[in-house]
mmCIF file of C-alpha atoms in Angstrom:
data_model
loop_
_atom_site.group_PDB
_atom_site.id
_atom_site.type_symbol
_atom_site.label_atom_id
_atom_site.label_comp_id
_atom_site.label_asym_id
_atom_site.label_seq_id
_atom_site.Cartn_x
_atom_site.Cartn_y
_atom_site.Cartn_z
ATOM 1 C CA UNK A 8 43.514 81.244 -46.072
ATOM 2 C CA UNK A 9 42.789 79.468 -42.793
ATOM 3 C CA UNK A 10 43.093 81.805 -39.849
ATOM 4 C CA UNK A 11 45.036 80.464 -36.890
ATOM 5 C CA UNK A 12 42.997 81.557 -33.895
ATOM 6 C CA UNK A 13 44.837 81.641 -30.592
ATOM 7 C CA UNK A 14 43.223 81.545 -27.167
ATOM 8 C CA UNK A 15 44.435 83.016 -23.899
ATOM 9 C CA UNK A 16 42.055 83.025 -20.955
ATOM 10 C CA UNK A 17 38.790 84.404 -22.372
ATOM 11 C CA UNK A 18 40.453 86.074 -25.363
ATOM 12 C CA UNK A 19 40.400 84.672 -28.899
ATOM 13 C CA UNK A 20 42.590 86.399 -31.442
ATOM 14 C CA UNK A 21 44.867 86.263 -34.466
ATOM 15 C CA UNK A 22 48.545 87.130 -33.971
ATOM 16 C CA UNK A 23 50.646 86.735 -37.125
ATOM 17 C CA UNK A 24 54.084 87.985 -38.156
ATOM 18 C CA UNK A 25 56.695 90.041 -36.345
ATOM 19 C CA UNK A 26 57.677 93.691 -36.267
ATOM 20 C CA UNK A 27 55.730 96.862 -35.775
ATOM 21 C CA UNK A 28 52.199 96.065 -34.587
ATOM 22 C CA UNK A 29 49.018 96.564 -36.606
ATOM 23 C CA UNK A 30 46.002 96.191 -34.291
ATOM 24 C CA UNK A 31 42.848 95.489 -36.325
ATOM 25 C CA UNK A 32 39.316 96.011 -34.964
ATOM 26 C CA UNK A 33 36.255 94.645 -36.756
ATOM 27 C CA UNK A 34 32.734 96.073 -36.831
ATOM 28 C CA UNK A 35 29.374 95.181 -35.290
ATOM 29 C CA UNK A 36 28.649 92.257 -37.612
ATOM 30 C CA UNK A 37 32.319 91.779 -38.331
ATOM 31 C CA UNK A 38 34.628 88.834 -37.888
ATOM 32 C CA UNK A 39 38.338 88.113 -37.942
ATOM 33 C CA UNK A 40 37.944 86.994 -41.569
ATOM 34 C CA UNK A 41 37.062 90.571 -42.612
ATOM 35 C CA UNK A 42 40.787 91.317 -42.467
ATOM 36 C CA UNK A 43 42.079 88.232 -44.320
ATOM 37 C CA UNK A 44 43.650 90.152 -47.192
ATOM 38 C CA UNK A 45 45.358 92.562 -44.791
ATOM 39 C CA UNK A 46 46.796 89.637 -42.815
ATOM 40 C CA UNK A 47 48.089 87.977 -45.995
ATOM 41 C CA UNK A 48 49.694 91.163 -47.294
ATOM 42 C CA UNK A 49 51.138 92.635 -44.110
ATOM 43 C CA UNK A 50 52.069 89.730 -41.816
ATOM 44 C CA UNK A 51 55.307 89.235 -43.787
ATOM 45 C CA UNK A 52 56.677 92.541 -42.439
ATOM 46 C CA UNK A 53 54.415 93.560 -39.557
ATOM 47 C CA UNK A 54 52.897 91.859 -36.544
ATOM 48 C CA UNK A 55 49.154 91.725 -37.230
ATOM 49 C CA UNK A 56 46.990 91.347 -34.114
ATOM 50 C CA UNK A 57 43.190 91.007 -34.268
ATOM 51 C CA UNK A 58 41.080 90.368 -31.160
ATOM 52 C CA UNK A 59 37.656 88.807 -31.616
ATOM 53 C CA UNK A 60 35.433 91.435 -30.007
ATOM 54 C CA UNK A 61 32.858 89.906 -27.596
ATOM 55 C CA UNK A 62 29.960 91.682 -29.271
ATOM 56 C CA UNK A 63 27.478 88.815 -28.917
ATOM 57 C CA UNK A 64 28.362 87.521 -25.475
ATOM 58 C CA UNK A 65 29.660 90.393 -23.334
ATOM 59 C CA UNK A 66 27.631 91.202 -20.194
ATOM 60 C CA UNK A 67 24.593 93.203 -21.284
ATOM 61 C CA UNK A 68 25.367 96.057 -18.889
ATOM 62 C CA UNK A 69 28.773 96.483 -20.536
ATOM 63 C CA UNK A 70 27.501 96.093 -24.113
ATOM 64 C CA UNK A 71 28.522 99.446 -25.535
ATOM 65 C CA UNK A 72 31.478 101.412 -26.856
ATOM 66 C CA UNK A 73 33.120 102.014 -23.424
ATOM 67 C CA UNK A 74 32.845 98.307 -22.562
ATOM 68 C CA UNK A 75 34.469 97.317 -25.850
ATOM 69 C CA UNK A 76 37.298 99.828 -25.382
ATOM 70 C CA UNK A 77 37.931 98.340 -21.910
ATOM 71 C CA UNK A 78 37.978 94.889 -23.498
ATOM 72 C CA UNK A 79 40.671 95.987 -25.975
ATOM 73 C CA UNK A 80 42.744 97.471 -23.123
ATOM 74 C CA UNK A 81 42.426 94.222 -21.132
ATOM 75 C CA UNK A 82 43.309 92.136 -24.190
ATOM 76 C CA UNK A 83 46.486 94.128 -24.889
ATOM 77 C CA UNK A 84 47.500 93.807 -21.223
ATOM 78 C CA UNK A 85 46.870 90.053 -21.376
ATOM 79 C CA UNK A 86 49.160 89.532 -24.375
ATOM 80 C CA UNK A 87 51.731 91.974 -22.944
ATOM 81 C CA UNK A 88 51.555 94.455 -25.816
ATOM 82 C CA UNK A 89 52.772 97.816 -24.556
ATOM 83 C CA UNK A 90 54.541 99.527 -27.434
ATOM 84 C CA UNK A 91 52.677 102.094 -29.551
ATOM 85 C CA UNK A 92 50.885 100.435 -32.446
ATOM 86 C CA UNK A 93 48.928 101.342 -35.554
ATOM 87 C CA UNK A 94 45.231 100.824 -34.844
ATOM 88 C CA UNK A 95 42.902 100.057 -37.767
ATOM 89 C CA UNK A 96 39.144 100.015 -37.351
ATOM 90 C CA UNK A 97 36.210 99.369 -39.653
ATOM 91 C CA UNK A 98 32.743 100.703 -38.782
ATOM 92 C CA UNK A 99 32.200 100.177 -35.023
ATOM 93 C CA UNK A 100 35.864 99.071 -34.845
ATOM 94 C CA UNK A 101 36.857 102.568 -35.979
ATOM 95 C CA UNK A 102 34.768 104.087 -33.199
ATOM 96 C CA UNK A 103 36.502 101.825 -30.642
ATOM 97 C CA UNK A 104 39.882 102.771 -32.132
ATOM 98 C CA UNK A 105 39.112 106.490 -31.743
ATOM 99 C CA UNK A 106 38.026 106.193 -28.102
ATOM 100 C CA UNK A 107 41.048 103.980 -27.386
ATOM 101 C CA UNK A 108 43.299 106.659 -28.945
ATOM 102 C CA UNK A 109 41.673 109.396 -26.853
ATOM 103 C CA UNK A 110 42.218 107.380 -23.661
ATOM 104 C CA UNK A 111 45.687 106.005 -24.548
ATOM 105 C CA UNK A 112 47.378 108.597 -26.773
ATOM 106 C CA UNK A 113 50.896 107.332 -26.041
ATOM 107 C CA UNK A 114 49.965 103.842 -27.233
ATOM 108 C CA UNK A 115 48.684 104.832 -30.667
ATOM 109 C CA UNK A 116 51.345 105.552 -33.286
ATOM 110 C CA UNK A 117 48.815 105.904 -36.118
ATOM 111 C CA UNK A 118 45.134 105.401 -36.855
ATOM 112 C CA UNK A 119 43.468 103.964 -39.947
ATOM 113 C CA UNK A 120 39.696 104.387 -40.118
ATOM 114 C CA UNK A 121 37.418 102.952 -42.763
ATOM 115 C CA UNK A 122 33.646 103.438 -42.711
ATOM 116 C CA UNK A 123 34.008 104.422 -39.055
ATOM 117 C CA UNK A 124 31.133 105.254 -36.761
ATOM 118 C CA UNK A 125 31.606 107.937 -34.123
ATOM 119 C CA UNK A 126 30.016 110.841 -35.982
ATOM 120 C CA UNK A 127 27.095 109.396 -37.883
ATOM 121 C CA UNK A 128 25.915 106.105 -39.243
ATOM 122 C CA UNK A 129 22.746 104.843 -40.881
ATOM 123 C CA UNK A 130 22.720 101.491 -39.126
ATOM 124 C CA UNK A 131 20.411 98.593 -39.726
ATOM 125 C CA UNK A 132 17.503 100.952 -39.188
ATOM 126 C CA UNK A 133 14.992 101.232 -36.378
ATOM 127 C CA UNK A 134 13.178 98.060 -37.377
ATOM 128 C CA UNK A 135 16.273 95.892 -37.090
ATOM 129 C CA UNK A 136 16.624 93.078 -36.255
ATOM 130 C CA UNK A 137 13.751 91.110 -37.782
ATOM 131 C CA UNK A 138 14.093 87.643 -36.377
ATOM 132 C CA UNK A 139 13.701 84.731 -38.735
ATOM 133 C CA UNK A 140 13.428 86.849 -41.904
ATOM 134 C CA UNK A 141 16.234 85.585 -44.131
ATOM 135 C CA UNK A 142 15.400 87.813 -47.113
ATOM 136 C CA UNK A 143 15.504 90.908 -44.904
ATOM 137 C CA UNK A 144 18.900 89.966 -43.467
ATOM 138 C CA UNK A 145 20.191 89.179 -46.958
ATOM 139 C CA UNK A 146 19.122 92.610 -48.185
ATOM 140 C CA UNK A 147 20.702 94.391 -45.206
ATOM 141 C CA UNK A 148 24.006 92.543 -45.561
ATOM 142 C CA UNK A 149 24.105 93.329 -49.295
ATOM 143 C CA UNK A 150 23.464 96.999 -48.386
ATOM 144 C CA UNK A 151 26.936 97.014 -46.754
ATOM 145 C CA UNK A 152 28.637 96.596 -50.142
ATOM 146 C CA UNK A 153 28.579 98.330 -53.505
ATOM 147 C CA UNK A 154 28.724 94.928 -55.217
ATOM 148 C CA UNK A 155 26.023 92.776 -53.588
ATOM 149 C CA UNK A 156 27.823 89.576 -54.657
ATOM 150 C CA UNK A 157 30.393 90.321 -51.925
ATOM 151 C CA UNK A 158 27.577 89.432 -49.512
ATOM 152 C CA UNK A 159 28.191 85.708 -49.904
ATOM 153 C CA UNK A 160 25.738 83.079 -48.724
ATOM 154 C CA UNK A 161 28.223 82.226 -45.972
ATOM 155 C CA UNK A 162 28.271 85.838 -44.735
ATOM 156 C CA UNK A 163 24.465 86.125 -44.849
ATOM 157 C CA UNK A 164 24.096 82.800 -43.007
ATOM 158 C CA UNK A 165 26.457 84.053 -40.305
ATOM 159 C CA UNK A 166 24.489 87.284 -39.725
ATOM 160 C CA UNK A 167 21.165 85.393 -39.932
ATOM 161 C CA UNK A 168 22.393 83.048 -37.190
ATOM 162 C CA UNK A 169 23.205 86.048 -35.005
ATOM 163 C CA UNK A 170 19.877 87.797 -35.558
ATOM 164 C CA UNK A 171 18.015 84.598 -34.706
ATOM 165 C CA UNK A 172 19.307 84.739 -31.150
ATOM 166 C CA UNK A 173 17.423 87.005 -28.738
ATOM 167 C CA UNK A 174 20.431 87.325 -26.439
ATOM 168 C CA UNK A 175 22.715 88.345 -29.308
ATOM 169 C CA UNK A 176 20.134 90.781 -30.685
ATOM 170 C CA UNK A 177 19.854 92.540 -27.328
ATOM 171 C CA UNK A 178 23.602 93.089 -27.283
ATOM 172 C CA UNK A 179 23.690 94.305 -30.893
ATOM 173 C CA UNK A 180 20.932 96.842 -30.187
ATOM 174 C CA UNK A 181 22.616 97.979 -26.963
ATOM 175 C CA UNK A 182 25.990 98.464 -28.706
ATOM 176 C CA UNK A 183 24.437 100.202 -31.739
ATOM 177 C CA UNK A 184 22.588 102.650 -29.461
ATOM 178 C CA UNK A 185 25.748 103.261 -27.462
ATOM 179 C CA UNK A 186 27.624 104.061 -30.693
ATOM 180 C CA UNK A 187 24.961 106.601 -31.661
ATOM 181 C CA UNK A 188 25.091 108.232 -28.201
ATOM 182 C CA UNK A 189 28.894 108.461 -28.125
ATOM 183 C CA UNK A 190 29.368 111.187 -30.702
ATOM 184 C CA UNK A 191 33.028 112.196 -30.827
ATOM 185 C CA UNK A 192 32.846 115.433 -32.828
ATOM 186 C CA UNK A 193 33.967 117.635 -29.899
ATOM 187 C CA UNK A 194 36.897 115.377 -28.949
ATOM 188 C CA UNK A 195 38.552 114.464 -32.248
ATOM 189 C CA UNK A 196 40.801 117.548 -32.299
ATOM 190 C CA UNK A 197 42.716 116.002 -29.371
ATOM 191 C CA UNK A 198 43.924 113.100 -31.523
ATOM 192 C CA UNK A 199 47.330 114.040 -32.904
ATOM 193 C CA UNK A 200 48.350 110.640 -34.340
ATOM 194 C CA UNK A 201 48.702 110.506 -38.151
ATOM 195 C CA UNK A 202 45.379 109.173 -39.427
ATOM 196 C CA UNK A 203 44.448 107.588 -42.739
ATOM 197 C CA UNK A 204 40.771 107.696 -43.701
ATOM 198 C CA UNK A 205 39.772 105.203 -46.401
ATOM 199 C CA UNK A 206 36.171 105.593 -47.513
ATOM 200 C CA UNK A 207 34.011 103.845 -50.079
ATOM 201 C CA UNK A 208 32.398 106.405 -52.390
ATOM 202 C CA UNK A 209 29.303 104.209 -52.382
ATOM 203 C CA UNK A 210 29.131 103.706 -48.613
ATOM 204 C CA UNK A 211 25.460 104.043 -47.636
ATOM 205 C CA UNK A 212 25.988 103.380 -43.903
ATOM 206 C CA UNK A 213 28.633 106.046 -43.231
ATOM 207 C CA UNK A 214 28.345 108.073 -46.466
ATOM 208 C CA UNK A 215 31.303 109.995 -48.016
ATOM 209 C CA UNK A 216 30.238 113.176 -46.186
ATOM 210 C CA UNK A 217 31.173 111.369 -42.937
ATOM 211 C CA UNK A 218 34.681 110.778 -44.279
ATOM 212 C CA UNK A 219 34.936 114.493 -45.098
ATOM 213 C CA UNK A 220 33.773 115.383 -41.580
ATOM 214 C CA UNK A 221 36.380 113.112 -39.964
ATOM 215 C CA UNK A 222 38.999 114.733 -42.208
ATOM 216 C CA UNK A 223 37.881 118.194 -41.095
ATOM 217 C CA UNK A 224 37.934 117.286 -37.388
ATOM 218 C CA UNK A 225 41.093 115.139 -37.165
ATOM 219 C CA UNK A 226 44.085 117.519 -37.314
ATOM 220 C CA UNK A 227 46.635 115.092 -38.772
ATOM 221 C CA UNK A 228 44.508 113.136 -41.241
ATOM 222 C CA UNK A 229 44.439 112.292 -44.923
ATOM 223 C CA UNK A 230 41.345 111.132 -46.790
ATOM 224 C CA UNK A 231 41.250 108.635 -49.667
ATOM 225 C CA UNK A 232 38.148 107.478 -51.518
ATOM 226 C CA UNK A 233 37.622 104.204 -53.377
ATOM 227 C CA UNK A 234 35.003 104.138 -56.130
ATOM 228 C CA UNK A 235 32.594 101.227 -56.571
ATOM 229 C CA UNK A 236 33.053 100.475 -52.907
ATOM 230 C CA UNK A 237 30.717 100.384 -49.914
ATOM 231 C CA UNK A 238 31.151 100.205 -46.150
ATOM 232 C CA UNK A 239 34.013 97.662 -45.923
ATOM 233 C CA UNK A 240 36.833 98.640 -48.342
ATOM 234 C CA UNK A 241 39.261 96.040 -46.936
ATOM 235 C CA UNK A 242 36.781 93.331 -48.012
ATOM 236 C CA UNK A 243 35.410 94.832 -51.220
ATOM 237 C CA UNK A 244 38.539 96.476 -52.644
ATOM 238 C CA UNK A 245 41.328 94.680 -50.757
ATOM 239 C CA UNK A 246 44.159 95.326 -53.239
ATOM 240 C CA UNK A 247 43.429 99.079 -53.314
ATOM 241 C CA UNK A 248 42.942 99.220 -49.560
ATOM 242 C CA UNK A 249 46.275 97.450 -48.990
ATOM 243 C CA UNK A 250 48.051 99.782 -51.432
ATOM 244 C CA UNK A 251 46.772 102.871 -49.584
ATOM 245 C CA UNK A 252 47.646 101.334 -46.218
ATOM 246 C CA UNK A 253 51.166 100.398 -47.321
ATOM 247 C CA UNK A 254 51.808 103.903 -48.671
ATOM 248 C CA UNK A 255 50.561 105.466 -45.438
ATOM 249 C CA UNK A 256 52.686 103.176 -43.235
ATOM 250 C CA UNK A 257 55.762 103.948 -45.309
ATOM 251 C CA UNK A 258 55.311 107.726 -45.436
ATOM 252 C CA UNK A 259 54.519 108.061 -41.724
ATOM 253 C CA UNK A 260 57.516 105.868 -40.824
ATOM 254 C CA UNK A 261 58.375 105.212 -37.219
ATOM 255 C CA UNK A 262 57.914 108.817 -36.158
ATOM 256 C CA UNK A 263 55.928 107.861 -33.071
ATOM 257 C CA UNK A 264 58.490 105.463 -31.636
#
């Protein structure tokens, strides 16, 4: 599918469908396209909104989790979205979703976290990024998935382009360090919104034990695992991810509104 990207002031985003809002947040190396299958499946009955997070070009001093949460708040104000919505986040996007929920509890009807950071993640490693080393980038991108063929040439090229830019690398490192510093274990009990945790059993970046820990710390959560699946279930097992999401949306109803 071809994503229709809208622009408003400095914001670039997808906004498809009508109805209850699903706000989708991508990860550190993520893109709007990570959520393609969710858009296709859910935009017929929900309003699916996905901001492009300014990971590679935000001011360096703001390049961190708090800066990205502020960006999401500013984006929602810009498009005039005030009603409570369901916030979905993958990897770093999950971390942003959690901090957003802590700061704006009345605006979050539900949370869906998949491979979320916020407690622990084995990121690209201390040596990352290696500029100009295509094989290294290829290996690291493949490491995100259980099935390395999901790491298409197009995806690897995209990440390689990012890691070849000094300015972008500085921001990636700054945000990754911020994510590791902002551990949420002591705060998660304050989040009362119904939360669905979808974890890949073969996730090597935020391993299954992280999913269990989120489940233990989030009072109103349910945990579902997908086998033969790595760090991005909505990309690697989209049909199963969508089935779990649909079931969760239906069973939790409109209790928050």
